[in-house]
XYZ file of C-alpha atoms in Angstrom:
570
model
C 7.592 -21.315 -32.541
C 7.398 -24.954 -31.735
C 9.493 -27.661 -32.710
C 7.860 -30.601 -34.301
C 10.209 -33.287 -34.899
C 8.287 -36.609 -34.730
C 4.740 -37.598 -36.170
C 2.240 -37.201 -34.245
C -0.885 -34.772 -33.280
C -0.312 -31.748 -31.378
C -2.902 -29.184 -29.449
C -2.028 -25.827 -28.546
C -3.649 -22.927 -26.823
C -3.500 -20.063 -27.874
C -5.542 -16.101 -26.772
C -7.559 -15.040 -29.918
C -10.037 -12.841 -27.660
C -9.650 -9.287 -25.333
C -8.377 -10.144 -21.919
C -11.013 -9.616 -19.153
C -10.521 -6.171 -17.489
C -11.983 -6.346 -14.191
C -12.495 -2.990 -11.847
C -10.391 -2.134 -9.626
C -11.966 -1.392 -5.396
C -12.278 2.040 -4.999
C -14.088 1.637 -1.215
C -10.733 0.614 0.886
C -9.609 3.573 3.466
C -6.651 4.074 4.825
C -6.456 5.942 8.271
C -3.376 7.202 10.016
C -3.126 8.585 13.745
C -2.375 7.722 17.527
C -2.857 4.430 18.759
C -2.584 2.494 22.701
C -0.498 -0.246 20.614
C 0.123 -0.959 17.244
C 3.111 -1.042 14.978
C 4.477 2.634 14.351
C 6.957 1.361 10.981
C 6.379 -0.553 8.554
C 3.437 -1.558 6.458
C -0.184 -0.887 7.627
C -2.025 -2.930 8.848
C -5.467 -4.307 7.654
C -8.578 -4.171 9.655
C -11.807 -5.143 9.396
C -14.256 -4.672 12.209
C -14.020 -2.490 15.088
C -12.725 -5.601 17.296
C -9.884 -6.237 14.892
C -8.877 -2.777 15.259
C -9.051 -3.204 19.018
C -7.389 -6.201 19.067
C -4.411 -4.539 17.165
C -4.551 -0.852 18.135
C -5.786 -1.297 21.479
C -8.471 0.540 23.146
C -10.233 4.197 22.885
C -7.378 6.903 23.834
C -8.692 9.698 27.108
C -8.905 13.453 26.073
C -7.030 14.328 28.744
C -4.033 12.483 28.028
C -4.428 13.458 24.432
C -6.682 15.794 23.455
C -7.579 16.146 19.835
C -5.184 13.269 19.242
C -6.999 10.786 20.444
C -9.752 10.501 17.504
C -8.270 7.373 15.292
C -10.089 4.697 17.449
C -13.531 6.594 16.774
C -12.916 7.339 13.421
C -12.023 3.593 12.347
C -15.352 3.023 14.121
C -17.231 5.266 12.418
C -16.091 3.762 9.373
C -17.539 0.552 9.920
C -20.732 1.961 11.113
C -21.592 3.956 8.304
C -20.591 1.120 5.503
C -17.115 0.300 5.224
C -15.773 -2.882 4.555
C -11.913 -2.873 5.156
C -9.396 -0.261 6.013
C -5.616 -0.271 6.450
C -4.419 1.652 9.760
C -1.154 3.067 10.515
C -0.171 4.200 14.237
C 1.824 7.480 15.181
C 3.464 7.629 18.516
C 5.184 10.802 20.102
C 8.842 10.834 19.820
C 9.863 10.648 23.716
C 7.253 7.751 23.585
C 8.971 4.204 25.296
C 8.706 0.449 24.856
C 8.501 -1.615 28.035
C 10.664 -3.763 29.036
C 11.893 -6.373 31.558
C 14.568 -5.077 34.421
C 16.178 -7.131 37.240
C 18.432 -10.568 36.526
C 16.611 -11.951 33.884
C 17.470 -8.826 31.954
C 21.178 -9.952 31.961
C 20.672 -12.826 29.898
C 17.379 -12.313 27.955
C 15.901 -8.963 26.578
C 12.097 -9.050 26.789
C 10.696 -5.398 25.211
C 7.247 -4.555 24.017
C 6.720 -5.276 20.557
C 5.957 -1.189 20.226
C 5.935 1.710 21.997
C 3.160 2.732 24.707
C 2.048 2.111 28.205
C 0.227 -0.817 27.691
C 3.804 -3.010 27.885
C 3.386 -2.388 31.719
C 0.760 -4.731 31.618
C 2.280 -7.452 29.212
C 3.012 -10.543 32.041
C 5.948 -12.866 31.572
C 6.569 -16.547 32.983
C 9.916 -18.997 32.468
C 9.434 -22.380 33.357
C 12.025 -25.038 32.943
C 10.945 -27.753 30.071
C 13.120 -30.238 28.086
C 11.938 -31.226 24.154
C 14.066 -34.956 23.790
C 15.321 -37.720 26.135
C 16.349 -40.874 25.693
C 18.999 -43.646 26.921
C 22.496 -44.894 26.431
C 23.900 -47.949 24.475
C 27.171 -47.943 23.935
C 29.838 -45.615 25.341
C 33.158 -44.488 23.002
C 34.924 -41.817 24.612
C 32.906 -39.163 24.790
C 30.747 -40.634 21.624
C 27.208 -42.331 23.334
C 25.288 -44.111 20.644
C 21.575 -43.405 22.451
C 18.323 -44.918 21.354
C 16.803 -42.164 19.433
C 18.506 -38.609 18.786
C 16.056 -36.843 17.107
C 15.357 -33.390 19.157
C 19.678 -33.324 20.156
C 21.445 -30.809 18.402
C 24.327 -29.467 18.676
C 25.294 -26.897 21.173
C 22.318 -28.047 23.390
C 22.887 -28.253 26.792
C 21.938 -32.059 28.219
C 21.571 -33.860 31.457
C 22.133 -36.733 32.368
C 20.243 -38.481 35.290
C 21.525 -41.698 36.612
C 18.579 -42.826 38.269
C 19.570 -41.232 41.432
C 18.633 -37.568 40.937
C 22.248 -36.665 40.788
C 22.151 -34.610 37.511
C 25.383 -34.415 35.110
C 25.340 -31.029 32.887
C 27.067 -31.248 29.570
C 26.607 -29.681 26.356
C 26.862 -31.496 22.541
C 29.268 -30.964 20.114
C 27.551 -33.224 17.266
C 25.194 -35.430 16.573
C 25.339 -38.631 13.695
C 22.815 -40.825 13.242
C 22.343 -42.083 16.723
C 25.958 -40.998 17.908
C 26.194 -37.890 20.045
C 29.234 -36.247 21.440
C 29.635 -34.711 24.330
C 32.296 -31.794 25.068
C 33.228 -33.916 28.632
C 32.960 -37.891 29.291
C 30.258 -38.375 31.707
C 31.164 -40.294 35.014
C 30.104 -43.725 36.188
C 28.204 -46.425 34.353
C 26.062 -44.724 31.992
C 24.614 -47.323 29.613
C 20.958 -48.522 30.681
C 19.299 -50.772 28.306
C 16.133 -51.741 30.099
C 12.934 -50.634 28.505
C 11.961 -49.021 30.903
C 15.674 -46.580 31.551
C 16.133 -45.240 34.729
C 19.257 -43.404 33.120
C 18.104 -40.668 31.278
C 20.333 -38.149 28.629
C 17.862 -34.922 28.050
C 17.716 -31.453 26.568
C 18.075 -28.666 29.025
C 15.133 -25.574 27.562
C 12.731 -23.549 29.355
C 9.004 -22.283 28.658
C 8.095 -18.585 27.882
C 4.824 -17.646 28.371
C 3.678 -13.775 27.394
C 0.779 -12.935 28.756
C -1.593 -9.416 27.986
C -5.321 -8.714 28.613
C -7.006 -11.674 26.780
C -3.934 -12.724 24.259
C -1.394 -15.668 25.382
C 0.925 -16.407 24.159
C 3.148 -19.480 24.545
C 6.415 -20.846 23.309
C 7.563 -24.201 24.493
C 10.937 -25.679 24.815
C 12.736 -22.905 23.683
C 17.121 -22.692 23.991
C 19.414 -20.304 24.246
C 21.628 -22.550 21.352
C 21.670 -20.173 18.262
C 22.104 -23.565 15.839
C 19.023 -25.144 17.338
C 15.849 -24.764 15.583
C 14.281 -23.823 18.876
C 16.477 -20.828 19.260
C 14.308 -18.205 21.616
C 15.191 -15.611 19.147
C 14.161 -17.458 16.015
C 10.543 -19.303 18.037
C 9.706 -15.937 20.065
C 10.603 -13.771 16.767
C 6.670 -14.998 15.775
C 5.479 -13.268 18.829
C 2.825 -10.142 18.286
C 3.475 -8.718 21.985
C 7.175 -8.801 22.735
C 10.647 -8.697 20.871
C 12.734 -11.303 22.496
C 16.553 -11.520 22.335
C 19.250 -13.857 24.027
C 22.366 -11.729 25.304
C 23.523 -15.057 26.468
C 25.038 -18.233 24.847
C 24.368 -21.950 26.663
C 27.352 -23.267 29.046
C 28.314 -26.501 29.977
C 28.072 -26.595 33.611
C 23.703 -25.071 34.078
C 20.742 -25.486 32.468
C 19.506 -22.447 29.968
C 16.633 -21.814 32.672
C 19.591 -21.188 35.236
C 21.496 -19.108 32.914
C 18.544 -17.080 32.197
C 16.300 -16.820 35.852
C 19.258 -17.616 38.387
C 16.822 -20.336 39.788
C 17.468 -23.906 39.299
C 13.545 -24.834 39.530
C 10.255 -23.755 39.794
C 8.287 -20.857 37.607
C 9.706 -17.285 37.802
C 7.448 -14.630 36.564
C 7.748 -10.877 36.097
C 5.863 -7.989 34.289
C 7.468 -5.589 31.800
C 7.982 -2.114 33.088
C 9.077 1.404 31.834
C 6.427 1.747 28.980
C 5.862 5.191 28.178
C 3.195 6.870 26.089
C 4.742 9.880 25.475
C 3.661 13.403 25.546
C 1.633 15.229 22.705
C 3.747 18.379 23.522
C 6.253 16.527 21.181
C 4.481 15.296 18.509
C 5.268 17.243 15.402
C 3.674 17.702 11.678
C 7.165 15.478 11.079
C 5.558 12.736 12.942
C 2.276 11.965 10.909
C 4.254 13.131 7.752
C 6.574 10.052 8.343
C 9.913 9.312 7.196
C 11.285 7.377 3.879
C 13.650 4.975 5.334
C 12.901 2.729 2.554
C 10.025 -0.335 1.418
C 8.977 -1.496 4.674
C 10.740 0.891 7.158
C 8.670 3.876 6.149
C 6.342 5.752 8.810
C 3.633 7.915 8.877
C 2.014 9.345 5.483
C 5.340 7.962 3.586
C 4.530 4.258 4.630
C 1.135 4.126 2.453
C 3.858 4.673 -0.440
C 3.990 0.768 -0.126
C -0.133 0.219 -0.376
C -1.427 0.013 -4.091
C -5.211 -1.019 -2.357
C -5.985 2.404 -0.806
C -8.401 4.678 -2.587
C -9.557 6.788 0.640
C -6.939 8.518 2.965
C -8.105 10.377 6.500
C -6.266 11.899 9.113
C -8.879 12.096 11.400
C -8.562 15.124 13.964
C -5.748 16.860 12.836
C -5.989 19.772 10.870
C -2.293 21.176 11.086
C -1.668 22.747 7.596
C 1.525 20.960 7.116
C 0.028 17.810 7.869
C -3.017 18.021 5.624
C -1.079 19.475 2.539
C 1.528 16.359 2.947
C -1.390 14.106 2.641
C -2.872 15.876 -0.497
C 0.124 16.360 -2.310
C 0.397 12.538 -1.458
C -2.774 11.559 -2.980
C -1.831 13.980 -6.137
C 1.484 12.219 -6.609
C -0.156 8.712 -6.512
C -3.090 9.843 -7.910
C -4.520 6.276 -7.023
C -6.254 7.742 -4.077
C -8.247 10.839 -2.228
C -8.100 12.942 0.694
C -10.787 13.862 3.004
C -9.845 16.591 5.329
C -11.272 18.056 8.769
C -11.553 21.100 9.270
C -10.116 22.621 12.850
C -13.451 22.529 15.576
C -12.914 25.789 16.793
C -13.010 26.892 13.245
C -17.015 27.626 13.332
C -17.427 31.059 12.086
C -18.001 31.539 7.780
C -14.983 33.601 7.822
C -12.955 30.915 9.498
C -13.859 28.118 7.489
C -12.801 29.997 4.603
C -9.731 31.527 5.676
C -8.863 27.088 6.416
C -10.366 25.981 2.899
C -7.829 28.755 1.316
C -4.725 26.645 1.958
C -6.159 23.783 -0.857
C -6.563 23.559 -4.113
C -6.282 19.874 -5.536
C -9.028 17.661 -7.188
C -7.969 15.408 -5.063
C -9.088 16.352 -1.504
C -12.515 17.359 0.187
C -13.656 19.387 3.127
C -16.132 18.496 5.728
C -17.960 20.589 8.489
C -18.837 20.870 11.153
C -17.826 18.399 13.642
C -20.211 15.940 14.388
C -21.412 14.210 18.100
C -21.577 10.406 18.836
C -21.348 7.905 21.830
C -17.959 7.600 23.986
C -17.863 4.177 25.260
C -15.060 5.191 27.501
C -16.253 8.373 29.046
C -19.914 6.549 29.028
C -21.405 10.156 27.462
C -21.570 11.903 23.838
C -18.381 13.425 22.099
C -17.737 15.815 19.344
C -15.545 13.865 16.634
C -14.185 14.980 12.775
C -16.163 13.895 10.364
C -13.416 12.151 8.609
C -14.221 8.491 9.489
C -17.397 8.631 9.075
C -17.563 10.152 5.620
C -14.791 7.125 4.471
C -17.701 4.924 5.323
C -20.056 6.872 3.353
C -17.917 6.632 0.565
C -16.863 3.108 0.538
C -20.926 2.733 1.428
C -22.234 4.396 -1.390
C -19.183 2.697 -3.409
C -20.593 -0.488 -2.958
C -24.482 0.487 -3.323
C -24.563 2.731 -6.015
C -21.081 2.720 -7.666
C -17.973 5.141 -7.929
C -20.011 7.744 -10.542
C -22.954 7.880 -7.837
C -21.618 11.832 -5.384
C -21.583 10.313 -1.723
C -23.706 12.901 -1.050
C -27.419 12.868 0.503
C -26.462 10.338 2.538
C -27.587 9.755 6.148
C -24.815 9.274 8.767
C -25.600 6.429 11.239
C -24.419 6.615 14.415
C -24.677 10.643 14.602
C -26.753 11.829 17.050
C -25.873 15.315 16.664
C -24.156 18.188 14.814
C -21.266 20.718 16.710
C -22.912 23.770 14.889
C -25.734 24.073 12.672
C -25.228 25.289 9.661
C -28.536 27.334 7.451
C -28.593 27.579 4.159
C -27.044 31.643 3.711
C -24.083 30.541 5.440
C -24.186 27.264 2.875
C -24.461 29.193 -0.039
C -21.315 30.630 1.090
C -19.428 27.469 1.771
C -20.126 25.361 -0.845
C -19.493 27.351 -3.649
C -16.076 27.599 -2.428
C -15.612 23.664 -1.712
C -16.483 23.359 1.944
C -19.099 20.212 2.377
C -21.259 20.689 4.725
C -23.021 18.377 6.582
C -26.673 19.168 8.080
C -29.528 17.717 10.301
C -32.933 18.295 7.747
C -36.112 17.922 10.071
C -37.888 14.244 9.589
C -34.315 13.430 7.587
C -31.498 13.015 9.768
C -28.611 14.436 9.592
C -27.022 14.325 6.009
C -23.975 14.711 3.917
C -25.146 18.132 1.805
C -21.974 18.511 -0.367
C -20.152 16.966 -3.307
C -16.947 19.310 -3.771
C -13.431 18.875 -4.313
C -11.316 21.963 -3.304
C -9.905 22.508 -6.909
C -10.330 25.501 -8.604
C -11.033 23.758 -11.930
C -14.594 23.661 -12.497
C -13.756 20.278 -14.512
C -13.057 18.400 -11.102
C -15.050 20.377 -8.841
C -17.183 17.115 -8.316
C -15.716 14.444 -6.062
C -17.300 11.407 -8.084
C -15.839 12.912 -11.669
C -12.425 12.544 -9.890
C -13.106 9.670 -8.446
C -13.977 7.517 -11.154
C -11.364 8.815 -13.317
C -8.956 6.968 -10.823
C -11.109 4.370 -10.606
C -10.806 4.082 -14.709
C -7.410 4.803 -14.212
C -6.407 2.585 -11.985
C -7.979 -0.235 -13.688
C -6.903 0.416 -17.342
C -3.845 0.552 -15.187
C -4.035 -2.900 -13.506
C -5.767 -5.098 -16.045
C -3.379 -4.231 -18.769
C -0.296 -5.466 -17.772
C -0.154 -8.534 -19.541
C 0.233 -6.014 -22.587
C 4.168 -4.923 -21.889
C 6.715 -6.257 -23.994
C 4.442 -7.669 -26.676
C 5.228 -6.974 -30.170
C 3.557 -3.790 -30.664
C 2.111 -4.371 -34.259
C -1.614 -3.902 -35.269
C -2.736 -6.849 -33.475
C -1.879 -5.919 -30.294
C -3.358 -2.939 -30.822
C -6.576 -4.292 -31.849
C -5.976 -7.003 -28.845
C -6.185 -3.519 -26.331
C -9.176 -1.784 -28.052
C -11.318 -4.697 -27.637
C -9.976 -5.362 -23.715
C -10.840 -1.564 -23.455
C -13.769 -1.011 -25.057
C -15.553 -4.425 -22.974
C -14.491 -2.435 -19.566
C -16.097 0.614 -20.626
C -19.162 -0.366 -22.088
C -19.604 -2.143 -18.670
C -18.790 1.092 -17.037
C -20.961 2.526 -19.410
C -24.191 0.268 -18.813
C -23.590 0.754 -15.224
C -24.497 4.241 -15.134
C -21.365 6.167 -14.318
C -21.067 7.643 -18.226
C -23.301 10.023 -20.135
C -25.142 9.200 -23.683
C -27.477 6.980 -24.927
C -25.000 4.541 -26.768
C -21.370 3.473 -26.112
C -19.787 5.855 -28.758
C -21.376 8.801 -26.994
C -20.191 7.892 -23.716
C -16.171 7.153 -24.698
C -14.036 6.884 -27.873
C -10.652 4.801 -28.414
C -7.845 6.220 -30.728
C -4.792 3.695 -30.499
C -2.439 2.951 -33.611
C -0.975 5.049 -36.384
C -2.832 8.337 -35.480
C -1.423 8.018 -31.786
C 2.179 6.745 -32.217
C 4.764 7.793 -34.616
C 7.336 5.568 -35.634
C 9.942 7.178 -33.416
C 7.318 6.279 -30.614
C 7.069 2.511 -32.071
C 10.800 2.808 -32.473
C 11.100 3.280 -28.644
C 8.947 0.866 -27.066
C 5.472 3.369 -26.532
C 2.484 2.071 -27.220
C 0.208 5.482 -27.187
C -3.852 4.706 -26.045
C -5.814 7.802 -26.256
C -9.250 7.508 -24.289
C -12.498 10.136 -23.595
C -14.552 9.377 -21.260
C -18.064 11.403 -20.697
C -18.537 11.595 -16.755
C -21.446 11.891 -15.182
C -22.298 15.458 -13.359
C -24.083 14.616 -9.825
C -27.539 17.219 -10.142
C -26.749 19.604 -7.237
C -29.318 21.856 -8.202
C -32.741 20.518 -9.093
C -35.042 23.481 -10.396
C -38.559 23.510 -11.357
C -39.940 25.961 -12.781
C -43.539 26.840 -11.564
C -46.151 28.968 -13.161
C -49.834 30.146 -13.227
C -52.007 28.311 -15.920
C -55.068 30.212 -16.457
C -58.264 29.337 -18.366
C -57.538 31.319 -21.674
C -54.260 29.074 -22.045
């Protein structure tokens, strides 16, 4: 409470009402495969058009180099097409797969390497240029203390020259700077001191220019040193840079400038292009690879580095369908339980029998299984492609997310940008498949081709339906998120009137949105929170118990009517 020690009027604010609940997004994907370029640890990265995923990831991958690798580029493509907004990307790269890097005498005294992994170093250009960030002239001379004009820019450790108007240059490097005062390690010889306003004695920093040139991207970092204590340390300045990792094997010297040190050339530009890039076979990629390692927050890879992303609610794999890979990302989604999986199933996996004998591995509410395979436009190979379905159903999703809401099956839903289906499916092989959990998707004549499917692959006819289970995470999630501000408040019968009302407001929302049954709040949902949910030992230790029922809506996958004969006498 307050202290009020003097006279006076006071005004206070204080929260009577429910806090706001707002929903969580439930239409952000997260994708996960082979790449040109791209980051392969760490966090994923966002994208949000095509060209940003270009501009990151590189370019479309060739089936020849890797086969039914290659389909990441397509299927973050099809995403976009079909409706989504935003997805988070994380690259896999074989294991024997090599950054560039530079070779010859430059190598001796920088290390210039591709930021990642991949082929498409070879191609990263690099120029060195001599350049020099602060001059100025000499007033007074102590020693080997000069008291110069201006010494903003000197630092110490730089190497300087100094020109004495004859183009005889004097190397030296600076042990501090004062004020105005630097100090050289070695007395400079001859008259020195010039103060005419226009100096033809010059003191200067010695740095050099490193430009990093690939396809359209430049980029440039002036005046940079090879002096660790100066700001412009090429480590620290080139440590910004999205295309190489730059580090100095080399300290400065006294007796050359950095640009010497580094090219072996005294003037002039030297230039050079990184070499030894490798993209690495897909004989050794392994289910180990896209499964990813824990290394710990921000070092993970793979699956394990979406651990560290609490805004993905739609995980794809696109193109591979190895078991090991596909019950990883399930049992990742399960362990979450903030997100879900949709799976591809193997192309060559056609036949009824197949298909079943691949939907038999699952059995989570929080996973779904698409077929068959579905054709679209190769801008690289300039003709039409078979690609999974994964991407493209992501975008259905998130589109159908953002149209109709969460509760609303992403089902019945054309896919744009399909121009054709691997194998046509009729409706007797269908009535196989779909009772067991296998979504197909079919081309309807004056239609299009359409999602016809809206089934987890649970056994539990409670979560059969992928919108039940997805807006129970979507509920979830945001009972989840909008109630933080509720730990460590006194848990007495305010509070827990405080979190009824801050529930109840989200759900009738929910509720008047369409996504739960009945005709009235207290139909759709009930509350219970407070003495007939927590026991004293429960109060005693910190729980505050909510219980909440929900009524979900059931998507109508079978619409029936009922036809007869009405005759006269009726």
């Amino acid at each position: 409470m307050a202290d009020y020690l003097s006279p006076g009027v006071y005004v206070e604010e204080f929260d009577s009402g429910a806090q706001p609940l707002e929903g969580v997004s439930t239409s952000t994907a997260g994708f996960i495969g082979l790449a040109q370029r791209g980051p392969t640890c760490g966090l994923p990265l966002l994208v949000t058009s095509p060209a940003d995923f270009h501009r990151t990831f590189g370019s479309y991958l060739s089936e020849s180099a890797f086969g039914s690798y290659r389909f990441l580029s397509y299927a973050v493509e099809q995403f976009f097409t079909n409706g989504g907004s935003r997805c988070y990307v994380m690259r896999v790269a074989p294991s024997d797969a090599k950054p560039a890097s530079n070779e010859g005498r430059v190598s001796e005294a920088l290390s210039i390497a591709a930021k990642n992994p991949g082929q498409w170093g070879n191609l990263v250009n690099v120029t060195l240029s001599p350049a020099s960030k602060a001059k100025t002239q000499i007033y007074e001379v102590t020693d080997k203390r000069y008291r110069v004009k201006n010494a903003t820019g000197f630092y110490a450790g730089d190497v300087v020259s100094f020109n004495d108007g004859s183009g005889e240059l004097q190397w030296n490097r600076i042990v501090s700077v004062q004020d105005n005062v630097i100090e050289l390690a070695e007395a400079l010889e001859g008259d020195v001191v010039d103060t005419a306003l226009l100096p033809s004695k010059v003191l200067a920093t010695s740095e050099f220019t490193l430009q990093v040139v690939f396809a359209d991207e430049l980029e440039v970092f002036e005046k940079v040193s090879l002096n660790p204590e100066a700001p412009t340390y090429v480590d620290k300045v080139a440590g910004r840079s999205n295309l190489v990792d730059v580090r100095a094997l080399t300290a400065t010297t006294d007796s050359e400038a950095p640009f010497a040190t580094v090219t072996g050339e005294t003037e002039g530009r030297v230039s050079f292009v990184l070499s030894g890039g490798s993209d690495g076979s897909v004989e050794n990629l392994a289910a180990s690879d896209f499964i990813g390692e824990d290394r710990g927050p921000g070092r993970r890879t793979g699956i394990q580095a979406f651990i560290d992303n609490d805004v993905v609610s739609i995980m794809a794999i696109p193109g591979v369908t190895d078991a090991n890979v596909q019950l990883s990302l399930v049992a990742h989604c399960e362990n979450l339980g903030s997100r879900f999986a949709i799976l591809d199933i193997p192309r060559e996996k056609t036949k009824v029998a197949d298909v079943l004998t691949h939907r038999d591995l699952f059995d989570s509410s929080y996973a779904a299984l698409y077929n068959p395979w579905l054709s679209v436009f190769d801008p690289l190979d300039k003709r039409n492609i078979f690609v999974p379905p994964s991407g493209t159903m992501a975008g259905i999703y998130s589109r159908s997310d953002t149209t109709r809401g969460v509760q609303k099956a992403p089902a019945n839903e054309v896919l744009r940008g399909v121009v054709g289906l691997d194998v046509q499916y009729n409706k007797g092989e269908q009535d196989i498949l779909n009772p067991a959990g296998v979504n197909l998707i079919r081309s309807f004549t004056g239609q299009g081709i359409r999602v016809w499917g809206a089934r987890t692959v649970s056994s539990n006819g409670l979560w059969k339906y992928i919108n039940v289970r997805r807006l129970f995470i979507f509920l979830e999630e945001s009972i989840k998120t909008g109630t933080n501000w509720v730990v460590f408040e006194p848990n007495n019968d305010q509070l827990w009137a405080r979190v009824q009302r801050t529930i109840d407001a989200f759900l009738t929302r929910v509720w008047r949105a369409g996504a739960l049954m009945g005709n009235s709040p207290s139909e759709a949902f009930y509350i219970d929170i407070g003495r007939t949910t927590m026991t004293q030992d429960d109060i005693d230790n910190g729980r505050l118990i909510c219980v909440i029922g929900v009524a979900p809506v059931k998507p109508a996958e079978f619409v029936i009517f009922r036809i007869t004969q009405k005759t006269g006498t009726e």
